Amino acid sequence: MKYINVFVSESPWDCSWYCCAMHETQNENKQNEKEERILQANNRNFNSLFEYPDNSIKTSKYNFFNFLPMNLFEQFQRLANAYFLILLFLQLIPQISSLAWYTTVIPLIVVLSITGVKDAIDDVVKWLPGLPSLYLKRHRSDQQVNNRSVLILMNGRIEENKWRNVQVGDIIKLESDHPVTADVLLLSSSEPYGLTYIETADLDGETNLKVKQAVSVTSGMEDNLELLSAFNGEVRCEPPNNKLDRFSGTLSYLGNSYLLDPERLLLRGCVIKNTEWCYGLVIYTGQDTKLMQNSGRSTFKRTHIDHLMNVLVVWVFMILGGMCFLLSIGHGIWESSRGYYFQAFLPWEHYITSSVMSSTLVFWSYFIVLNTMVPISLYVSVEIIRLGNSYYINWDRKMFYAPKNMPAQARTTTLNEELGQVEYVFSDKTGTLTENVMIFKKCSINGKTYGHSYDDNGQCVPKSPNDKVDFSYNRLADPKFSFYDKTLVEAVKSEDPLVYLFFLCLSLCHTVIPEEKVEGELVYQAQSPDEGALVTATRNFGFVFCSRTPETITVIEMGKIRIYRLLAILDFSNERKRMSVIVRTPEDRVMLFCKGADTIIYELLHPSCASLGDVTMDHLDDFASEGLRTLMVAYRELDKAFFQTWIKKHGEAWLTLEDRERKLALVYEEIERDLMLLGATAIEDKLQSGVPETVVTLSKAKIKIWVLSGDKQETAVNIAYSCRIFKDEMDGVFMVEGTDRETVLEELRTARKKMRPESLLESDPINIYLTRKPKMPFKVLDEVPNGSYGLVISGYSLAYALEKNLEFELLRTACMCKGVVCCRMTPLQKAQVVDLVKRYKKVVTLAIGDGANDIGMIKAAHIGVGISGREGMQATLSSDFSFCQFHYLQRLLLVHGRWSYNRMCKFLSYFFYKNFAFTLVHFWYAFFNGFSAQTVYDIWFITFYNLIYTSLPVLGLSLFEKDVNETWSLCYPELYEPGQQNLYFNKKEFVKCLLHGIYNSFVLFFVPMATVFNSERSDGKDISDFQSFSIIVQTTLIWVVTVQIALRTTSWTMINHAFTWGSLGLYFGILLLLCSDGLCLMYPSTFSFLGVARNSLSQPQMWLCLILSTVLCMIPSIGYNFLRPLLWPINVDKVLNRIHFCLKHPTPPQIKIKIKHSGLRRSAYAFSHKQGFGALITSGKTLKSSAFLKSKRSL
């Protein structure tokens, strides 16, 4: 009775579900372990000497003072921004500046400002769930939490104050349904024996009730303010840490010392339940609380494309430096061989003493001229594209959740394209995959199933609201309970003896604690939601459990009050997987009622139940195929003499101090045998709508889903089957349950040996690589197993598996599995698992959860998604994207993510191409101008090229491009694969863009050169002047890049047409304006191309050059786009062919085949893996006066 001993004595807490055997990690600060926290109750002066933090919290990244330096530091981590800053300084040097300084400083300031504002919005403006029209600042959210009201004991009276003002050593009063303000030591409560009931959903995701007990020496103070004010106990305890299950210390009071353990500590984030009031001594505040210690730190998330662009910028620098070096050498050679003869016309400046000096200056001049290879407008465009794609998510009506009136929300605008590259999804279970609601769906009694809906002819029909059973005959029924099989009600009313015993068993065999919040209204507090669902079901069918004492259980059976004497509770344990109660009926019969896992109960049945057992097992198969959680129900009538003998053995085993658990188990086995089978129950742990379909769809997209849960193992595994993360077709599911390092290692290697035996051989490539002792962490390549497998590992075993010498074994084993379930995890372990995959796999990860216990992994993953669910908005506030239903994830990834990735890749490849083609014309021109750093184009064309002429078409492509519509994106998840492999924009694609740009620049320079060289107009005048040549080259360039973007566009809209062809028309309009007589005569020094446009556009050579250059530039692109799918097809090409085929030849609908699941999945006795409330009940500590029973005696 490990769990109950906490309440009987003050022994340490045996918290298996939170991995109490977790060893100290290598990175833990050993110095802090030697320190201790000292505090004294009601003595702020003493406690202030230690400078403990206040109770305020801060979740935002920026504040008024650090925003500018921190944001600029983050922005200049982009090498391109740093490059333009250096370029700005170079342009301030007149000896080398070939362009005006403001051509760089203005765009740089604009880029930094736009990005800064966006980052500030990302950090500050956050969606408030439930209020679509209202936005909250994260700072304001912090203020709301910090300014909550709390009752503090000050100067002998209770005063209302704010959370932020709570200090270590204060005594505070907490009331029912209120969150705990800080980590506090429980002193007293309104409940007997100082018990306090709490819900820890924000810490571990579990909504079942837990119990804490006050320190024995203070529990008697109750709410006596005089005694509490005089309390001056001194606490010495461990320093702040993130271990939710660990707390040790001593309380010194009145000359005595009392040991403290986790059962005396109420953690921040818990909610007080069913306890009118309690008092606590504040131990940890603010950032020192265990909740905040587990929250993780905010990090600046950058996409893989951002990192790639940094690498590519370095490449461009190297190419740029190489070209500048080559051109400067050319200039030196030209100056030495020919420049001397031009000095009479173009003398050197006084600071130029030699051709070497001139070459050096020309190097930096070309560095400025060629800077448009990486234009600063690239980053402005990227931010605009990301912002636009974020709004698409916000505006998506198919991700709008009507019941809460809440849309999906992109809470950051920097990670959109990353959504199209996800390979691993880490999901919480409770509240994320499930609705965290247990519903009694079906049952089997004496070989007959109940729970289907039938028509008047007795045929099974789909359920409808009209078929709902009317429980109005039962005044005590729960109005929220729904059932659709009227035959079960008829069986109850007909007083079928086995049906009667079935519901009687369920109404007696449990550890539920009833409470009457409102007079006449029963509320059940169950340690497991399964038990709550079962007791609620029996209540509706006429067997109302209404009260209990340590010796009795009172049930209202079909309107009659019957009191059963409770003789013994054989409580549940993880090994037994069953529980029993022994009662004496009003008719003086001694009955044992038992319920538990079918695989266990089946072995305990009387031989006469063999045929009934087989029928019931078939029913359980049917229940399991629907994903329901099942258990068997049985009973045994005991001989009184046998029971008297047994109860003595039970008492002796209970009083044994040595090996008591084993002896009790043996005594239990003596009486839990020869059971008579009553039937089985089926409870639905209600999945959110569309979860299994979403999992299957994501699996087809080669996205692996790992469930990281703080819940019980069997519950998590059962949900994994229900969600189709685990499938019956799998070749095996490995269970890692070792309790020491060696066992865990052996289990992991055994699993890996079965999946891929050669992975343990020295000849395995990864093992060979490891022998070289590579620098950790390195990228681990995917290993292909010989089948389909799943992995289940508990938090206890995970504590060892995450150690440095085992984490690689865990990673290799887990990544070969189709699905992974990690249960009983701490929030820190969740973040560690995510980080492990990030470090070694080098793939994009996504974490999704709904509770405060998920914040760590949400922050650790590349992308964090918050579910706005039942557990508040903590996860949502820390997330990058948020919505209300898990099934929206497939739309977020397969539609918005894939489109965003495709658009960004098309944008980048086109943007680099068009700027290479634009810039490298200067390189070819250098060979004809003495390498003098003279520009080919008019200065206004250089200014407007990226700002006006080519900005709108590429934005139209990047905001409206859809290779296939959303329907095909969801029907064919295989289309998602290019993003995972980063096929559309990578280093190889960048090289293609470079070569494409080099070829186009070559054509764009030499075709106009050959066209106008020694050419004459129709009137005999020469047209081969610099200005005419410049106009021809830039006009041809604009035409070519416009046709190129038209070729890349697959989804034409009116906006695309307007942007693409409108920009082309806008160019000619601006060109005629800049070369107009009015501007050139008014500002001759600024606008020097007087009449050039009019003259050039009227010449046939101009149009011949334009057509010829366009054709020559288009031929390679058209040829490559035609031949690539034929000669080098990728999977997406095959999928697109299937789509076209499906449009022509629709496939007939598939017939669904019912699949029955194996026995593993039916082992779903999902009670807590800790001891139940059995010993607590029999101890009498829960005894309360009940007005409910008195009010019902008139029934």
Short mmCIF file of C-alpha atoms in Angstrom, two decimals, residues 297-508:
data_model
loop_
_atom_site.label_atom_id
_atom_site.label_comp_id
_atom_site.label_asym_id
_atom_site.label_seq_id
_atom_site.Cartn_x
_atom_site.Cartn_y
_atom_site.Cartn_z
CA ARG A 297 13.41 29.00 -22.01
CA SER A 298 12.26 31.01 -25.00
CA THR A 299 14.57 30.58 -27.94
CA PHE A 300 14.86 32.41 -31.22
CA LYS A 301 13.52 29.88 -33.70
CA ARG A 302 14.91 30.04 -37.21
CA THR A 303 13.93 27.85 -40.13
CA HIS A 304 16.16 25.45 -42.03
CA ILE A 305 15.84 27.76 -45.01
CA ASP A 306 17.18 30.63 -42.89
CA HIS A 307 20.23 28.52 -42.03
CA LEU A 308 20.60 27.50 -45.67
CA MET A 309 20.41 31.10 -46.80
CA ASN A 310 23.23 31.96 -44.41
CA VAL A 311 25.36 29.26 -46.04
CA LEU A 312 24.40 30.43 -49.50
CA VAL A 313 25.24 34.02 -48.60
CA VAL A 314 28.73 32.80 -47.68
CA TRP A 315 28.92 31.10 -51.05
CA VAL A 316 27.82 34.30 -52.77
CA PHE A 317 30.46 36.22 -50.82
CA MET A 318 33.07 33.81 -52.07
CA ILE A 319 31.80 34.06 -55.66
CA LEU A 320 31.57 37.82 -55.33
CA GLY A 321 35.09 38.03 -53.90
CA GLY A 322 36.40 35.78 -56.65
CA MET A 323 34.79 37.91 -59.37
CA CYS A 324 36.02 41.14 -57.79
CA PHE A 325 39.51 39.69 -57.52
CA LEU A 326 39.44 38.56 -61.14
CA LEU A 327 38.14 41.91 -62.33
CA SER A 328 40.70 43.82 -60.27
CA ILE A 329 43.49 41.72 -61.82
CA GLY A 330 42.00 42.48 -65.22
CA HIS A 331 41.99 46.15 -64.35
CA GLY A 332 45.63 46.04 -63.30
CA ILE A 333 46.61 44.30 -66.53
CA TRP A 334 44.59 46.79 -68.56
CA GLU A 335 46.12 49.76 -66.76
CA SER A 336 49.60 48.39 -67.29
CA SER A 337 49.11 47.57 -70.95
CA ARG A 338 46.63 50.16 -72.22
CA GLY A 339 45.60 52.58 -69.52
CA TYR A 340 48.84 54.50 -69.81
CA TYR A 341 47.76 55.81 -73.20
CA PHE A 342 44.50 57.15 -71.78
CA GLN A 343 46.06 59.15 -68.96
CA ALA A 344 46.19 62.22 -71.18
CA PHE A 345 42.39 62.11 -71.28
CA LEU A 346 41.70 60.39 -67.96
CA PRO A 347 44.58 61.20 -65.58
CA TRP A 348 44.88 59.24 -62.32
CA GLU A 349 43.68 60.82 -59.13
CA HIS A 350 46.36 62.11 -56.82
CA TYR A 351 45.91 59.20 -54.41
CA ILE A 352 46.53 56.60 -57.12
CA THR A 353 50.25 55.98 -57.42
CA SER A 354 50.30 52.75 -59.42
CA SER A 355 48.19 50.22 -61.26
CA VAL A 356 48.29 48.03 -58.13
CA MET A 357 46.71 50.81 -56.10
CA SER A 358 44.12 51.35 -58.82
CA SER A 359 43.36 47.60 -58.91
CA THR A 360 42.85 47.55 -55.15
CA LEU A 361 40.36 50.38 -55.32
CA VAL A 362 38.60 48.79 -58.27
CA PHE A 363 38.26 45.58 -56.24
CA TRP A 364 36.13 47.38 -53.66
CA SER A 365 34.29 49.35 -56.33
CA TYR A 366 33.18 46.12 -57.96
CA PHE A 367 32.33 44.74 -54.54
CA ILE A 368 29.77 47.58 -54.34
CA VAL A 369 28.58 47.31 -57.95
CA LEU A 370 28.00 43.56 -57.72
CA ASN A 371 26.33 43.67 -54.28
CA THR A 372 22.91 43.05 -55.88
CA MET A 373 23.80 39.37 -56.14
CA VAL A 374 22.28 39.31 -52.65
CA PRO A 375 19.82 42.20 -52.68
CA ILE A 376 18.56 43.40 -49.34
CA SER A 377 15.03 43.40 -50.74
CA LEU A 378 15.25 39.60 -50.57
CA TYR A 379 14.66 39.70 -46.82
CA VAL A 380 11.84 42.21 -47.01
CA SER A 381 10.12 39.99 -49.55
CA VAL A 382 10.66 36.90 -47.38
CA GLU A 383 9.01 38.61 -44.41
CA ILE A 384 6.06 39.75 -46.53
CA ILE A 385 5.58 36.24 -47.91
CA ARG A 386 5.69 34.72 -44.45
CA LEU A 387 3.24 37.30 -43.16
CA GLY A 388 0.85 36.60 -46.02
CA ASN A 389 0.98 32.83 -45.52
CA SER A 390 0.36 33.37 -41.80
CA TYR A 391 -2.81 35.24 -42.58
CA TYR A 392 -3.97 32.34 -44.76
CA ILE A 393 -3.81 30.15 -41.64
CA ASN A 394 -5.71 32.72 -39.59
CA TRP A 395 -8.37 33.06 -42.28
CA ASP A 396 -8.88 29.35 -42.95
CA ARG A 397 -12.52 28.69 -42.21
CA LYS A 398 -11.93 24.94 -42.26
CA MET A 399 -9.70 25.34 -39.20
CA PHE A 400 -12.28 27.45 -37.38
CA TYR A 401 -13.80 25.73 -34.34
CA ALA A 402 -17.40 26.90 -34.08
CA PRO A 403 -18.19 25.57 -30.56
CA LYS A 404 -15.57 27.90 -29.11
CA ASN A 405 -15.87 30.52 -31.86
CA MET A 406 -12.12 30.27 -32.31
CA PRO A 407 -10.03 30.24 -35.49
CA ALA A 408 -6.58 28.80 -35.98
CA GLN A 409 -3.84 31.26 -35.17
CA ALA A 410 -0.34 31.66 -36.55
CA ARG A 411 1.30 33.16 -33.50
CA THR A 412 4.60 33.65 -35.28
CA THR A 413 5.30 34.59 -38.89
CA THR A 414 8.78 33.10 -39.23
CA LEU A 415 8.11 29.35 -39.41
CA ASN A 416 5.52 28.91 -42.18
CA GLU A 417 7.70 27.09 -44.71
CA GLU A 418 9.03 24.88 -41.90
CA LEU A 419 5.51 23.47 -41.67
CA GLY A 420 6.12 21.85 -45.03
CA GLN A 421 9.22 19.96 -43.87
CA VAL A 422 8.10 18.17 -40.68
CA GLU A 423 9.24 14.56 -40.23
CA TYR A 424 8.55 13.96 -36.52
CA VAL A 425 5.45 14.95 -34.57
CA PHE A 426 5.56 14.69 -30.77
CA SER A 427 2.08 14.71 -29.33
CA ASP A 428 0.64 14.82 -25.86
CA LYS A 429 -2.22 12.38 -25.27
CA THR A 430 -4.75 13.72 -22.81
CA GLY A 431 -6.61 16.70 -24.22
CA THR A 432 -4.65 16.58 -27.47
CA LEU A 433 -5.49 13.22 -29.02
CA THR A 434 -8.41 12.68 -26.68
CA GLU A 435 -11.11 14.94 -25.34
CA ASN A 436 -10.23 13.78 -21.83
CA VAL A 437 -13.80 12.53 -21.39
CA MET A 438 -14.65 8.91 -20.45
CA ILE A 439 -18.00 7.60 -21.66
CA PHE A 440 -19.72 4.30 -20.82
CA LYS A 441 -20.53 3.02 -24.31
CA LYS A 442 -21.30 -0.70 -24.23
CA CYS A 443 -21.35 -3.76 -22.03
CA SER A 444 -21.72 -7.51 -22.21
CA ILE A 445 -23.87 -9.23 -19.56
CA ASN A 446 -24.32 -12.98 -19.43
CA GLY A 447 -23.27 -13.36 -23.07
CA LYS A 448 -25.44 -10.57 -24.48
CA THR A 449 -24.10 -7.24 -25.69
CA TYR A 450 -25.80 -3.94 -24.96
CA GLY A 451 -25.07 -0.53 -26.41
CA HIS A 452 -26.36 -0.72 -29.96
CA SER A 453 -29.40 1.17 -31.15
CA TYR A 454 -32.31 -0.90 -32.49
CA ASP A 455 -35.39 -0.06 -34.52
CA ASP A 456 -38.92 -1.35 -33.92
CA ASN A 457 -38.12 -4.53 -35.84
CA GLY A 458 -35.12 -5.32 -33.66
CA GLN A 459 -32.60 -4.42 -36.34
CA CYS A 460 -29.41 -2.64 -35.36
CA VAL A 461 -29.40 0.90 -36.75
CA PRO A 462 -27.04 3.90 -36.48
CA LYS A 463 -27.46 5.95 -33.34
CA SER A 464 -29.39 9.19 -33.43
CA PRO A 465 -30.32 11.70 -30.73
CA ASN A 466 -33.92 10.52 -30.96
CA ASP A 467 -32.90 7.03 -29.85
CA LYS A 468 -31.49 8.25 -26.57
CA VAL A 469 -32.67 6.28 -23.54
CA ASP A 470 -35.07 8.21 -21.35
CA PHE A 471 -33.87 8.03 -17.75
CA SER A 472 -36.63 10.26 -16.41
CA TYR A 473 -37.91 7.35 -14.34
CA ASN A 474 -34.75 7.68 -12.26
CA ARG A 475 -34.81 10.94 -10.29
CA LEU A 476 -31.13 10.53 -9.39
CA ALA A 477 -29.86 10.02 -12.95
CA ASP A 478 -27.09 12.22 -14.29
CA PRO A 479 -28.68 14.34 -17.07
CA LYS A 480 -25.39 14.47 -18.99
CA PHE A 481 -25.25 10.69 -19.38
CA SER A 482 -26.30 9.25 -22.76
CA PHE A 483 -27.10 5.68 -23.73
CA TYR A 484 -28.91 4.33 -26.78
CA ASP A 485 -29.87 0.73 -26.04
CA LYS A 486 -33.32 0.57 -24.43
CA THR A 487 -33.09 -3.21 -24.00
CA LEU A 488 -30.63 -2.77 -21.15
CA VAL A 489 -33.05 -0.52 -19.29
CA GLU A 490 -35.78 -3.09 -19.82
CA ALA A 491 -33.49 -5.83 -18.46
CA VAL A 492 -32.81 -3.73 -15.35
CA LYS A 493 -36.50 -3.01 -14.82
CA SER A 494 -37.36 -6.70 -15.22
CA GLU A 495 -34.92 -7.39 -12.37
CA ASP A 496 -32.88 -9.90 -14.34
CA PRO A 497 -30.71 -11.40 -11.57
CA LEU A 498 -27.42 -11.35 -13.52
CA VAL A 499 -28.03 -7.82 -14.82
CA TYR A 500 -28.84 -6.84 -11.23
CA LEU A 501 -25.59 -8.38 -9.94
CA PHE A 502 -23.63 -6.76 -12.78
CA PHE A 503 -24.66 -3.24 -11.84
CA LEU A 504 -24.46 -3.99 -8.14
CA CYS A 505 -20.84 -5.04 -8.64
CA LEU A 506 -20.05 -1.79 -10.46
CA SER A 507 -21.77 0.28 -7.78
CA LEU A 508 -19.78 -1.38 -4.97
#
